[in-house]
Amino acid sequence: MTTAVLITGASSGIGRATAERLLAQPGFTVYATARQPEAIADLGRAGAKVLALDVTDEASMVAAVGAVEEQHGSVGVLINNAGYGEYGTIEEAELDAVRRQFETNVFGFSRMIQLVLPGMRAAGAGRIVNIGSMGGRVTFPVGGYYHATKYAVEAITDALRFETAPFGIHTSLIAPGLIRTGFGATASRTLAASGKAAGPYAALRAAADEQMATSYASPVLAAEPDAVASAVEHAVTSRRPRPRYTVTPAAKAIVQSRRFLGSGLFDAYLRLQFKSKK
């Protein structure tokens, strides 16, 4: 009998790369999900089971988990990947947009965990792999609310790992750095729409947008989605998965720099990085 792997947000980026990797692994039945199943029809042709799943819709989440459990008894592996970045300054960001971001990145993420856990506990086994971010340990300007969602993912994952270990459930956090997906474009688009062109934070927003574009284009700072998929694969297949995987050398360096520099020196570093060059 194969292990059922349920992946949220598989239409692009990290979710898609993970589905493609695990389809090549023996012993797994991969359930790839997206809000629009037609967006992942090619994964179905490659061997995945395709399901509709919107992590902001309760009925959708219940139906997807139920479909997997009907065939396998329980979800063997949950890869909690769905999420996005809504950018803007703390003062200017629309709180309705902030709420939508939390609904996906925190509440939908948490509800998926709640739905799969009873089956995993009954089976006495299971794995939960949560896709977080280096942004759950380091905060950059104009992304405060996004970072708050990823700090929440860190806290939830740490608590979950301890709470469920007695039931044979392994929990891992994947913390990527800059990955070349649609994330950067979404962050840039939402940042541009978040404040007035001549507002008090216009120069900061312009500098941040320039910094993001440069960083995502850098072969040193950014990586392809498969780098994250490789870490997910290890968390899923290893006999002893790690509690946390930080992906990309740049992400590891930034996290450690923030830890050792402290707030004052790190703020000084940010002032240099986010100074407008125009």
C-alpha positions as a printed Julia matrix, in Angstrom:
278×3 Matrix{Float64}:
   0.0    0.0     0.0
   1.33   3.41   -0.93
   1.58   6.47    1.29
  -0.8    9.29    0.41
   0.88  12.7     0.07
  -1.41  15.73    0.04
   0.15  18.94   -1.31
  -1.58  22.3    -1.05
  -0.85  25.04   -3.59
   0.59  22.75   -6.28
  -0.25  24.92   -9.29
   3.16  26.6    -9.45
   6.49  27.18   -7.74
   7.43  25.12   -4.73
   4.23  23.06   -4.65
   4.53  22.05   -8.28
   8.26  21.24   -7.99
   7.54  19.12   -4.91
   4.79  17.19   -6.67
   7.09  16.49   -9.61
   9.85  15.25   -7.3
   7.63  12.97   -5.24
   5.98  11.52   -8.35
   9.42  10.11   -9.16
   9.67   8.47   -5.72
   8.32   4.91   -5.35
   5.75   4.2    -2.66
   3.82   7.48   -2.81
   0.44   8.42   -4.19
   0.68  12.15   -4.77
  -2.47  14.25   -4.38
  -1.74  17.58   -6.04
  -4.25  20.31   -5.24
  -5.1   23.8    -6.44
  -8.04  26.17   -6.39
  -8.38  25.59  -10.14
  -7.72  21.88  -10.89
  -7.27  22.6   -14.6
  -4.08  24.47  -13.66
  -2.52  21.15  -12.61
  -4.0   18.87  -15.26
  -0.49  18.13  -16.5
   0.42  16.76  -13.07
  -2.56  14.46  -13.39
  -1.23  13.21  -16.72
   2.14  12.64  -15.02
   0.52  10.37  -12.43
  -0.75  12.62   -9.64
  -4.28  12.53   -8.29
  -5.71  16.0    -8.87
  -8.08  17.62   -6.37
  -9.67  21.03   -5.99
  -8.61  22.67   -2.73
  -8.97  26.23   -1.51
  -7.49  26.7     1.96
  -9.81  29.64    2.6
 -12.9   27.45    2.11
 -13.9   24.99    4.85
 -16.0   22.74    2.63
 -13.17  22.52    0.09
 -10.63  21.52    2.74
 -12.94  18.91    4.33
 -13.74  17.4     0.93
 -10.1   17.11   -0.13
  -8.96  15.45    3.09
 -12.03  13.2     3.02
 -11.27  12.07   -0.53
  -7.75  11.01    0.45
  -8.88   9.28    3.64
 -11.57   7.38    1.76
  -8.9    5.79   -0.43
  -6.04   5.43    2.08
  -7.51   5.56    5.58
  -5.42   8.6     6.44
  -3.27  11.28    4.89
   0.25   9.91    5.23
   2.02  13.19    4.5
   0.63  16.73    4.49
   2.76  19.28    2.67
   1.33  22.61    3.78
   2.53  24.87    0.99
  -0.26  27.26   -0.03
   0.6   30.87    0.76
   1.56  34.23   -0.69
   3.06  37.61    0.21
   0.94  40.77    0.51
   3.39  43.66    0.87
   3.01  47.22    2.13
   4.08  49.36    5.08
   2.45  48.83    8.44
   0.63  52.17    8.23
  -0.54  51.99    4.63
  -1.5   48.33    4.16
  -5.22  47.66    3.78
  -6.27  45.56    6.75
  -8.79  43.61    4.67
  -5.87  42.48    2.49
  -3.89  41.65    5.63
  -6.8   39.54    6.9
  -6.99  37.65    3.59
  -3.28  36.91    3.83
  -3.65  35.57    7.36
  -6.65  33.52    6.22
  -4.46  31.68    3.73
  -1.04  31.68    5.38
  -2.13  30.98    8.98
  -5.76  29.95    9.38
  -6.1   27.78    6.28
  -2.67  26.33    6.99
  -3.77  25.51   10.56
  -7.12  24.08    9.52
  -5.43  21.62    7.16
  -3.36  20.37   10.08
  -6.45  19.97   12.24
  -8.22  17.99    9.52
  -5.45  15.45    8.89
  -4.41  14.84   12.49
  -7.25  12.54   13.65
  -6.49  10.11   10.83
  -2.76  10.28   11.44
  -3.22   9.64   15.16
  -5.46   6.66   14.44
  -2.83   5.28   12.06
  -0.05   5.89   14.57
   2.04   7.58   11.9
   2.21  10.62    9.69
   4.35  13.5     8.53
   3.53  17.18    8.33
   5.85  19.41    6.34
   5.1   23.11    6.73
   6.49  25.55    4.2
   7.57  28.62    6.12
  10.22  31.15    5.17
  13.47  32.67    6.34
  11.02  35.55    6.78
   9.76  33.75    9.87
  13.03  34.58   11.6
  14.13  37.79    9.89
  11.93  40.81    9.13
  12.42  43.22    6.25
  10.65  46.56    5.8
   7.41  46.76    3.77
   6.77  43.07    4.43
   5.84  43.22    8.12
   2.41  41.63    7.83
   3.69  38.85    5.57
   6.52  38.2     8.02
   3.97  38.06   10.84
   2.24  35.16    9.1
   5.51  33.29    8.77
   6.47  33.94   12.4
   3.1   32.37   13.21
   3.97  29.34   11.08
   7.21  28.97   13.07
   5.37  29.05   16.41
   2.61  26.68   15.3
   5.12  24.22   13.88
   7.24  24.2    17.04
   4.2   23.52   19.23
   2.82  20.92   16.82
   6.08  19.0    16.64
   6.09  18.47   20.4
   2.36  17.82   20.78
   2.1   15.14   18.11
   5.43  13.31   18.49
   3.93  10.79   20.97
   1.51   9.67   18.22
   4.27   8.8    15.76
   3.87  12.0    13.77
   6.96  13.84   12.5
   6.74  17.58   11.83
   9.27  19.59    9.86
   9.5   23.24    8.9
  11.0   24.24    5.55
  12.34  27.82    5.62
  13.32  28.94    2.11
  15.17  32.09    1.24
  14.52  33.82   -2.08
  13.03  31.36   -4.55
  12.23  32.21   -8.16
   8.5   31.7    -8.2
   5.56  34.04   -8.66
   6.06  35.26   -5.09
   8.31  38.18   -6.01
   5.92  39.47   -8.68
   2.97  39.29   -6.27
   4.93  41.09   -3.57
   5.95  43.82   -6.02
   2.41  44.25   -7.37
   0.79  44.47   -3.94
   3.52  46.82   -2.71
   2.91  49.2    -5.62
  -0.82  49.28   -4.87
  -0.44  49.7    -1.11
   0.22  53.43   -0.87
  -0.05  56.77   -2.62
   2.54  57.61   -5.26
   3.58  60.73   -3.37
   2.91  59.36    0.1
   5.32  59.44    3.05
   6.7   55.97    2.29
   7.02  56.37   -1.49
  10.84  56.41   -1.44
  10.99  53.35    0.82
   8.55  51.43   -1.38
  10.56  52.28   -4.49
  13.82  51.21   -2.85
  12.26  47.98   -1.6
  10.87  47.16   -5.05
  14.29  47.79   -6.59
  15.96  45.66   -3.94
  13.54  42.76   -4.51
  14.04  42.83   -8.27
  17.83  42.81   -7.9
  17.81  40.06   -5.29
  15.5   37.7    -7.19
  17.65  38.12  -10.3
  20.84  37.27   -8.41
  22.27  33.76   -8.95
  23.85  34.01   -5.5
  20.84  35.18   -3.48
  17.98  33.31   -5.17
  17.39  29.68   -6.15
  14.96  27.62   -8.2
  11.9   25.91   -6.62
  13.52  22.48   -6.9
  16.0   23.46   -4.17
  13.07  23.63   -1.77
  11.46  20.5    -3.22
  14.69  18.63   -2.48
  14.48  19.63    1.21
  10.81  18.6     1.31
  11.73  15.25   -0.21
  14.28  14.68    2.57
  11.72  15.58    5.24
   9.24  13.14    3.7
  11.56  10.2     3.07
  14.22  10.39    5.79
  13.97   7.98    8.7
  14.82  10.91   10.98
  13.63  14.12    9.35
  15.05  17.35   10.71
  12.82  19.73   12.67
  13.89  22.63   10.41
  15.42  23.0     6.96
  16.73  26.43    5.95
  17.06  26.49    2.17
  19.76  28.43    0.25
  23.16  29.47    1.6
  22.09  33.13    1.47
  19.09  32.45    3.73
  21.3   30.7     6.27
  23.75  33.61    6.25
  21.0   36.23    6.66
  19.34  34.38    9.54
  22.64  34.02   11.36
  23.59  37.64   10.67
  20.34  38.85   12.21
  20.97  36.66   15.24
  24.49  37.92   15.87
  24.14  41.57   14.84
  21.18  42.35   17.05
  18.49  44.92   16.24
  20.63  48.05   16.07
  23.3   46.79   13.68
  20.79  44.89   11.58
  18.72  48.07   11.2
  21.89  49.86   10.05
  22.44  47.12    7.47
  18.83  47.52    6.27
  19.25  51.28    5.9
  22.09  50.62    3.47
  20.16  47.94    1.56
  16.92  49.91    1.25
  18.43  53.27    0.36
  17.01  54.43   -2.96
  19.58  54.5    -5.75
  17.45  56.81   -7.91
